[in-house]
């Protein structure tokens, strides 16, 4: 009969099996390979994050006109780790390589989670299912390009495992410094993961309520993090020197919430046809695990805290709003957290060595499917390169992203995958400005409020003379559309320079100076 271990997996120092370690190395390398083989990563918000870091790194450079159009927010708080690392890497290489190094760090940290979680198992049981964390690294939030949040996911699990060790062992200077350090990094990465840590930590404390010493040692870090978070949040809200936006709560329809979750297992497609190869591979993996779970169900030992964390993650995924304040995809950020917990839960299934190797091989095949997505989306993104070759640096650019979908991923879920590609102009050509705002006051860069740039509404809602007034403020109009009608309409006010795939570049004839 399955048993529930009421303590968080904590003290085991099991030696890892060599074959398991071999597969960990292989999967780490396979996950890293597409990041370096293809030029453009398939991550929606990735170009914007690179842009912010690039401006921070070159803000005082006379080669660019950043200071005319942007202002800095130097608060040492959320997202600071991401942009700090990007700037550090960019000091030794270019910004594109810096972005790949940061994304590689995300993969390596997930490897650290796999290795540390594996050490909590007995010597007699190889946790083969933990290898599923590798294909789970290429989850929906990866393709959405939530880079700071992605980096926070492995830090969240390392912090939780550290909390379990901190509470169950004698407190030493080393353990206190480790726990403080990992929480400091988590705090500087993403606030949502800090809140997740507090919720999971509270659940862990409740499991240890009967042991007052362990309970106290679990609660103390939670109280300190809560106090710091509350003070920091209110100070940030008061000091934020950015445009004010109305906070709002919005919920996604149930069918979209469900489809978002299950696209992890259908090749990132749902409404427009699933990837049957992905479905077949995931079915084979889960079928293998379930077969041996049923076969040896008396030996399956499920960790109650891990099961509770998974239940909390799924509950938050279903119940929390989709849009909350400045955050979109608020509830959906819990999907990748639940995937890691699902792999951890399945790792309690004891697989024979031969079945374990089959599981590992299937896991590599799942990563290969994600590599194929990298290749196809890279090809779509490369279509902007001929456009950039025709543009001069330090120019004002008006992006009109009338169709920013991808043909590779589900168009109804990833409907804005190419919505940030215009930032490659600022990265690869250099300088300039575009009117798309940074609504989150926690970001370290914003448009200058004393020099606003006009932002047009939908094409069909504006009469020609207003369009002419808006477009005349910019040097270039960069359009991404799947029809020719918008180009015909805009060509009344600007000259078509070049077309490449869905992209069209129009030039107004205006100089690079501010209007």
Coordinates of C-alpha atoms in Angstrom, one line a residue, residues 35-451:
X35 CA 20.0 27.6 -27.4
X36 CA 23.4 27.8 -29.1
X37 CA 22.7 26.2 -32.5
X38 CA 19.9 28.6 -33.5
X39 CA 20.4 32.4 -33.5
X40 CA 16.9 33.4 -32.2
X41 CA 15.3 31.8 -29.2
X42 CA 11.6 31.0 -29.5
X43 CA 10.6 33.2 -26.6
X44 CA 7.9 35.9 -26.9
X45 CA 9.2 38.5 -24.4
X46 CA 12.9 37.6 -24.7
X47 CA 13.7 40.5 -27.2
X48 CA 12.3 43.0 -24.8
X49 CA 14.3 41.7 -21.9
X50 CA 17.5 41.8 -24.0
X51 CA 16.6 45.3 -25.0
X52 CA 16.2 46.6 -21.5
X53 CA 19.5 45.0 -20.5
X54 CA 21.2 46.4 -23.6
X55 CA 20.0 50.0 -22.8
X56 CA 21.1 49.7 -19.2
X57 CA 24.6 48.6 -20.4
X58 CA 25.0 51.3 -23.0
X59 CA 22.8 54.1 -21.6
X60 CA 25.7 56.6 -21.5
X61 CA 27.2 55.7 -24.9
X62 CA 27.4 58.6 -27.3
X63 CA 26.6 56.1 -30.1
X64 CA 23.0 55.8 -29.1
X65 CA 20.2 58.2 -28.3
X66 CA 18.8 56.3 -25.3
X67 CA 18.9 59.3 -22.9
X68 CA 16.6 61.3 -25.2
X69 CA 13.8 58.8 -24.9
X70 CA 14.2 56.6 -21.8
X71 CA 14.7 57.0 -18.1
X72 CA 16.1 54.5 -15.6
X73 CA 14.5 53.1 -12.5
X74 CA 17.5 52.0 -10.4
X75 CA 15.6 50.3 -7.5
X76 CA 17.4 47.1 -6.4
X77 CA 14.5 44.8 -6.3
X78 CA 12.5 42.4 -8.4
X79 CA 14.0 41.4 -11.8
X80 CA 17.4 42.9 -10.7
X81 CA 19.0 39.5 -10.9
X82 CA 18.0 38.9 -14.5
X83 CA 19.1 42.3 -15.8
X84 CA 22.2 42.3 -13.6
X85 CA 23.3 39.0 -15.0
X86 CA 22.6 40.1 -18.6
X87 CA 24.7 43.2 -18.0
X88 CA 27.5 41.2 -16.5
X89 CA 27.6 38.8 -19.4
X90 CA 27.3 41.6 -21.9
X91 CA 30.5 43.2 -20.4
X92 CA 32.5 40.2 -21.8
X93 CA 30.5 39.5 -25.0
X94 CA 27.6 40.9 -27.1
X95 CA 24.0 41.1 -25.9
X96 CA 22.8 38.1 -28.0
X97 CA 25.4 35.8 -26.4
X98 CA 24.5 37.3 -23.0
X99 CA 20.9 36.2 -23.5
X100 CA 21.9 32.7 -24.4
X101 CA 24.2 32.5 -21.3
X102 CA 21.3 33.6 -19.1
X103 CA 19.0 31.0 -20.6
X104 CA 21.7 28.4 -20.3
X105 CA 21.9 29.2 -16.6
X106 CA 18.2 28.4 -16.3
X107 CA 18.8 25.0 -17.8
X108 CA 21.8 24.4 -15.5
X109 CA 19.8 25.4 -12.4
X110 CA 17.0 23.0 -13.4
X111 CA 19.8 20.3 -13.6
X112 CA 20.8 21.3 -10.1
X113 CA 17.1 20.8 -9.0
X114 CA 17.1 17.3 -10.6
X115 CA 20.4 16.3 -8.9
X116 CA 19.4 17.6 -5.5
X117 CA 15.9 16.1 -5.6
X118 CA 17.5 12.8 -6.6
X119 CA 19.6 12.7 -3.5
X120 CA 16.5 12.5 -1.3
X121 CA 15.8 9.0 -2.6
X122 CA 17.1 5.8 -1.2
X123 CA 20.1 4.1 -2.8
X124 CA 17.9 1.2 -3.9
X125 CA 15.6 3.4 -5.9
X126 CA 16.7 5.4 -8.9
X127 CA 14.3 8.4 -9.4
X128 CA 14.1 8.0 -13.2
X129 CA 10.9 10.2 -13.4
X130 CA 12.9 13.2 -12.3
X131 CA 14.4 13.3 -15.7
X132 CA 11.0 14.5 -17.0
X133 CA 12.0 17.9 -15.5
X134 CA 14.2 18.4 -18.6
X135 CA 11.4 18.4 -21.2
X136 CA 9.4 20.4 -18.7
X137 CA 12.0 23.2 -18.9
X138 CA 10.6 24.0 -22.3
X139 CA 7.2 24.8 -21.0
X140 CA 4.6 27.4 -22.0
X141 CA 6.2 30.2 -20.0
X142 CA 9.5 29.4 -21.7
X143 CA 7.9 30.1 -25.1
X144 CA 6.2 33.1 -23.7
X145 CA 9.7 34.4 -22.8
X146 CA 9.1 35.2 -19.1
X147 CA 12.8 35.1 -18.5
X148 CA 12.9 36.4 -14.9
X149 CA 10.1 34.0 -13.9
X150 CA 11.8 31.1 -15.6
X151 CA 15.0 31.8 -13.7
X152 CA 13.0 31.9 -10.4
X153 CA 11.5 28.4 -10.9
X154 CA 14.6 26.4 -10.0
X155 CA 15.5 28.9 -7.3
X156 CA 12.0 28.3 -5.8
X157 CA 12.6 24.6 -5.5
X158 CA 16.2 25.0 -4.3
X159 CA 14.8 27.4 -1.6
X160 CA 12.1 24.9 -0.6
X161 CA 14.6 22.0 -0.3
X162 CA 16.9 24.3 1.6
X163 CA 14.0 25.2 4.0
X164 CA 13.4 21.5 4.6
X165 CA 17.1 20.9 5.4
X166 CA 17.2 24.1 7.5
X167 CA 14.3 23.0 9.6
X168 CA 15.3 19.3 10.1
X169 CA 19.0 19.8 10.9
X170 CA 20.9 21.7 13.5
X171 CA 21.3 25.3 12.5
X172 CA 24.8 26.2 11.4
X173 CA 26.4 29.3 9.9
X174 CA 26.6 27.5 6.6
X175 CA 22.9 26.5 6.5
X176 CA 21.8 30.0 7.6
X177 CA 23.9 31.6 4.9
X178 CA 22.7 29.2 2.2
X179 CA 19.1 29.8 3.1
X180 CA 19.5 33.6 3.3
X181 CA 21.4 33.6 0.0
X182 CA 19.0 31.5 -2.0
X183 CA 16.0 33.6 -0.7
X184 CA 17.9 36.8 -1.6
X185 CA 18.3 35.6 -5.1
X186 CA 14.7 34.5 -5.3
X187 CA 13.6 37.9 -4.1
X188 CA 15.7 39.6 -6.8
X189 CA 14.3 37.4 -9.5
X190 CA 10.5 37.4 -9.4
X191 CA 7.9 38.4 -6.8
X192 CA 5.4 35.7 -7.8
X193 CA 7.8 33.0 -6.9
X194 CA 8.5 34.6 -3.6
X195 CA 4.7 34.4 -2.9
X196 CA 4.7 30.8 -4.0
X197 CA 7.6 30.0 -1.7
X198 CA 5.6 31.5 1.2
X199 CA 2.5 29.5 0.5
X200 CA 4.4 26.2 0.0
X201 CA 6.5 27.0 3.1
X202 CA 3.4 27.5 5.2
X203 CA 2.1 24.1 4.0
X204 CA 5.4 22.6 5.0
X205 CA 5.3 24.2 8.4
X206 CA 1.8 22.8 9.0
X207 CA 3.1 19.3 8.2
X208 CA 5.6 19.7 11.0
X209 CA 3.2 21.4 13.5
X210 CA 3.5 18.5 16.0
X211 CA 7.2 19.0 16.2
X212 CA 7.5 22.4 17.7
X213 CA 11.2 22.9 17.1
X214 CA 11.0 22.0 13.4
X215 CA 7.8 24.1 13.1
X216 CA 9.5 27.1 14.6
X217 CA 12.6 26.7 12.4
X218 CA 10.3 26.5 9.4
X219 CA 8.2 29.5 10.3
X220 CA 11.0 31.9 11.1
X221 CA 12.4 32.2 7.6
X222 CA 8.8 32.6 6.3
X223 CA 8.0 35.5 8.7
X224 CA 11.2 37.3 7.7
X225 CA 10.6 36.9 4.0
X226 CA 7.0 38.1 4.5
X227 CA 8.1 41.2 6.4
X228 CA 10.7 42.1 3.8
X229 CA 8.3 41.5 0.9
X230 CA 5.6 43.7 2.4
X231 CA 8.0 46.6 3.2
X232 CA 9.6 46.4 -0.2
X233 CA 6.3 46.3 -2.0
X234 CA 4.9 49.4 -0.4
X235 CA 8.2 51.3 -0.8
X236 CA 8.3 50.4 -4.5
X237 CA 4.7 51.5 -4.9
X238 CA 5.3 54.8 -3.3
X239 CA 8.6 55.6 -5.1
X240 CA 7.6 54.3 -8.6
X241 CA 8.1 57.3 -10.9
X242 CA 6.2 55.8 -13.8
X243 CA 2.8 56.3 -15.6
X244 CA 0.0 55.0 -13.5
X245 CA -2.1 52.2 -14.7
X246 CA -5.4 50.9 -13.4
X247 CA -5.2 47.6 -11.7
X248 CA -7.6 45.1 -12.9
X249 CA -8.7 41.5 -12.3
X250 CA -9.6 39.3 -15.3
X251 CA -10.2 35.6 -15.6
X252 CA -9.6 33.4 -18.6
X253 CA -12.3 31.1 -19.9
X254 CA -12.1 27.5 -18.5
X255 CA -11.4 26.0 -21.9
X256 CA -8.4 28.2 -22.4
X257 CA -7.1 27.4 -18.9
X258 CA -7.4 23.7 -19.6
X259 CA -5.9 23.9 -23.1
X260 CA -3.0 25.9 -21.8
X261 CA -2.2 23.3 -19.2
X262 CA -2.4 20.3 -21.6
X263 CA -0.5 21.9 -24.5
X264 CA 2.6 20.8 -22.6
X265 CA 1.7 17.3 -23.6
X266 CA 0.5 18.0 -27.1
X267 CA 3.5 19.7 -28.7
X268 CA 2.3 23.2 -27.7
X269 CA -0.7 22.9 -30.0
X270 CA -4.4 22.4 -29.1
X271 CA -7.1 24.3 -31.1
X272 CA -5.2 24.1 -34.4
X273 CA -4.3 20.4 -34.3
X274 CA -2.1 18.6 -31.8
X275 CA 1.3 17.0 -32.4
X276 CA 0.6 13.3 -32.4
X277 CA 4.3 12.5 -31.9
X278 CA 4.4 14.5 -28.7
X279 CA 1.1 12.9 -27.5
X280 CA 2.5 9.4 -28.3
X281 CA 5.7 10.0 -26.4
X282 CA 4.1 11.5 -23.3
X283 CA 1.5 8.6 -23.3
X284 CA 4.4 6.1 -23.5
X285 CA 6.2 7.8 -20.6
X286 CA 3.1 8.0 -18.3
X287 CA 1.9 4.6 -19.4
X288 CA 5.3 3.1 -18.3
X289 CA 5.3 4.9 -15.0
X290 CA 1.7 3.9 -14.2
X291 CA 2.3 0.3 -15.2
X292 CA 5.1 -0.1 -12.7
X293 CA 3.2 2.0 -10.1
X294 CA 0.2 -0.4 -10.2
X295 CA 2.5 -3.4 -10.4
X296 CA 4.4 -2.5 -7.2
X297 CA 1.9 -0.2 -5.6
X298 CA 2.8 -1.5 -2.1
X299 CA 6.3 0.0 -2.4
X300 CA 5.3 3.4 -3.7
X301 CA 6.0 6.0 -1.1
X302 CA 4.4 9.3 -1.9
X303 CA 5.7 12.4 -0.1
X304 CA 2.7 14.2 1.5
X305 CA 4.3 17.7 1.2
X306 CA 5.1 17.2 -2.5
X307 CA 1.5 16.0 -3.1
X308 CA 0.2 19.0 -1.1
X309 CA 2.4 21.4 -3.1
X310 CA 1.0 19.9 -6.4
X311 CA -2.5 20.3 -5.1
X312 CA -1.9 23.9 -4.2
X313 CA -0.3 24.7 -7.5
X314 CA -3.2 23.2 -9.4
X315 CA -5.7 25.0 -7.2
X316 CA -4.0 28.3 -7.8
X317 CA -3.8 27.6 -11.5
X318 CA -7.5 27.0 -11.7
X319 CA -8.7 29.7 -9.3
X320 CA -6.4 32.6 -9.5
X321 CA -7.1 35.4 -12.1
X322 CA -5.4 35.4 -15.5
X323 CA -4.7 39.1 -15.3
X324 CA -3.8 40.8 -12.0
X325 CA -2.6 44.3 -11.9
X326 CA 0.5 44.5 -14.1
X327 CA 0.8 40.8 -14.6
X328 CA -0.7 38.8 -17.4
X329 CA -0.8 35.0 -17.2
X330 CA -0.9 35.3 -13.4
X331 CA -2.4 32.0 -12.7
X332 CA -0.9 30.2 -15.6
X333 CA 2.6 30.8 -14.2
X334 CA 1.9 27.9 -11.8
X335 CA 1.8 25.4 -14.7
X336 CA 5.5 24.8 -14.9
X337 CA 5.7 24.6 -11.1
X338 CA 3.1 21.9 -11.1
X339 CA 5.0 20.0 -13.8
X340 CA 8.2 19.8 -11.7
X341 CA 6.1 18.6 -8.8
X342 CA 4.4 16.0 -11.0
X343 CA 7.8 14.7 -12.1
X344 CA 8.9 14.6 -8.4
X345 CA 5.7 12.7 -7.5
X346 CA 6.3 10.1 -10.2
X347 CA 9.9 9.7 -9.1
X348 CA 8.5 7.6 -6.2
X349 CA 7.7 4.9 -8.7
X350 CA 10.4 2.2 -8.7
X351 CA 11.4 1.3 -12.2
X352 CA 13.6 -1.7 -13.1
X353 CA 16.9 -0.5 -14.7
X354 CA 15.9 -1.5 -18.2
X355 CA 12.6 0.4 -17.9
X356 CA 14.4 3.3 -16.4
X357 CA 16.7 3.5 -19.5
X358 CA 13.6 3.4 -21.7
X359 CA 12.0 6.2 -19.7
X360 CA 15.2 8.3 -20.1
X361 CA 15.3 7.6 -23.9
X362 CA 11.7 8.7 -24.3
X363 CA 12.6 11.8 -22.3
X364 CA 15.3 12.7 -24.8
X365 CA 12.9 12.2 -27.6
X366 CA 10.5 14.7 -25.9
X367 CA 13.3 17.3 -25.7
X368 CA 14.0 16.7 -29.4
X369 CA 10.4 17.7 -30.2
X370 CA 11.1 21.0 -28.4
X371 CA 14.3 21.4 -30.4
X372 CA 12.2 21.1 -33.6
X373 CA 10.0 23.9 -32.3
X374 CA 13.2 26.0 -31.8
X375 CA 14.3 25.4 -35.4
X376 CA 10.9 26.4 -36.9
X377 CA 10.4 29.5 -34.8
X378 CA 13.9 30.6 -35.4
X379 CA 13.2 30.5 -39.1
X380 CA 10.1 32.7 -38.7
X381 CA 12.1 35.2 -36.6
X382 CA 14.9 35.4 -39.2
X383 CA 12.5 36.9 -41.7
X384 CA 13.0 40.3 -40.0
X385 CA 16.7 40.4 -40.8
X386 CA 16.4 41.8 -44.4
X387 CA 14.2 44.5 -42.9
X388 CA 16.8 45.5 -40.3
X389 CA 19.5 45.7 -43.0
X390 CA 17.6 48.6 -44.5
X391 CA 17.2 50.7 -41.3
X392 CA 19.5 53.3 -39.9
X393 CA 20.3 53.4 -36.2
X394 CA 18.9 55.8 -33.6
X395 CA 15.6 56.1 -35.5
X396 CA 12.1 56.4 -34.1
X397 CA 10.1 53.3 -35.1
X398 CA 6.4 52.8 -35.0
X399 CA 5.6 49.0 -34.8
X400 CA 2.2 48.0 -36.0
X401 CA 1.8 44.3 -35.0
X402 CA -1.4 43.5 -36.7
X403 CA -0.6 39.8 -36.8
X404 CA 2.1 38.6 -34.4
X405 CA 1.1 34.9 -34.4
X406 CA 3.3 31.9 -35.2
X407 CA 2.4 29.0 -37.5
X408 CA 4.4 26.7 -35.2
X409 CA 2.6 26.9 -31.9
X410 CA -1.1 27.1 -31.1
X411 CA -2.2 30.4 -32.6
X412 CA -5.0 30.9 -30.1
X413 CA -2.8 30.5 -27.0
X414 CA 0.5 31.9 -28.3
X415 CA -1.2 34.6 -30.2
X416 CA 1.6 37.2 -29.7
X417 CA 4.7 35.1 -30.0
X418 CA 6.3 37.6 -32.4
X419 CA 5.0 40.7 -30.7
X420 CA 8.4 41.8 -29.4
X421 CA 10.5 41.0 -32.5
X422 CA 10.7 44.7 -33.4
X423 CA 13.1 45.1 -30.4
X424 CA 15.7 43.3 -32.6
X425 CA 16.0 46.6 -34.4
X426 CA 17.2 48.4 -31.3
X427 CA 19.5 45.4 -30.5
X428 CA 21.0 44.6 -33.8
X429 CA 21.0 48.1 -35.5
X430 CA 21.2 50.1 -32.3
X431 CA 19.5 53.1 -30.6
X432 CA 16.2 54.6 -31.4
X433 CA 12.8 54.4 -29.7
X434 CA 9.4 52.8 -30.1
X435 CA 6.2 53.9 -28.4
X436 CA 5.2 50.6 -26.8
X437 CA 5.2 51.3 -23.0
X438 CA 6.7 49.3 -20.1
X439 CA 3.6 49.3 -17.8
X440 CA 5.3 47.5 -14.9
X441 CA 6.9 50.1 -12.5
X442 CA 9.2 47.4 -11.2
X443 CA 11.1 47.3 -14.5
X444 CA 14.4 49.2 -14.6
X445 CA 13.6 51.1 -17.8
X446 CA 10.7 53.3 -18.9
X447 CA 9.8 55.8 -21.6
X448 CA 10.4 59.4 -20.5
X449 CA 7.2 60.9 -19.4
X450 CA 8.2 64.4 -20.6
X451 CA 8.6 63.1 -24.2

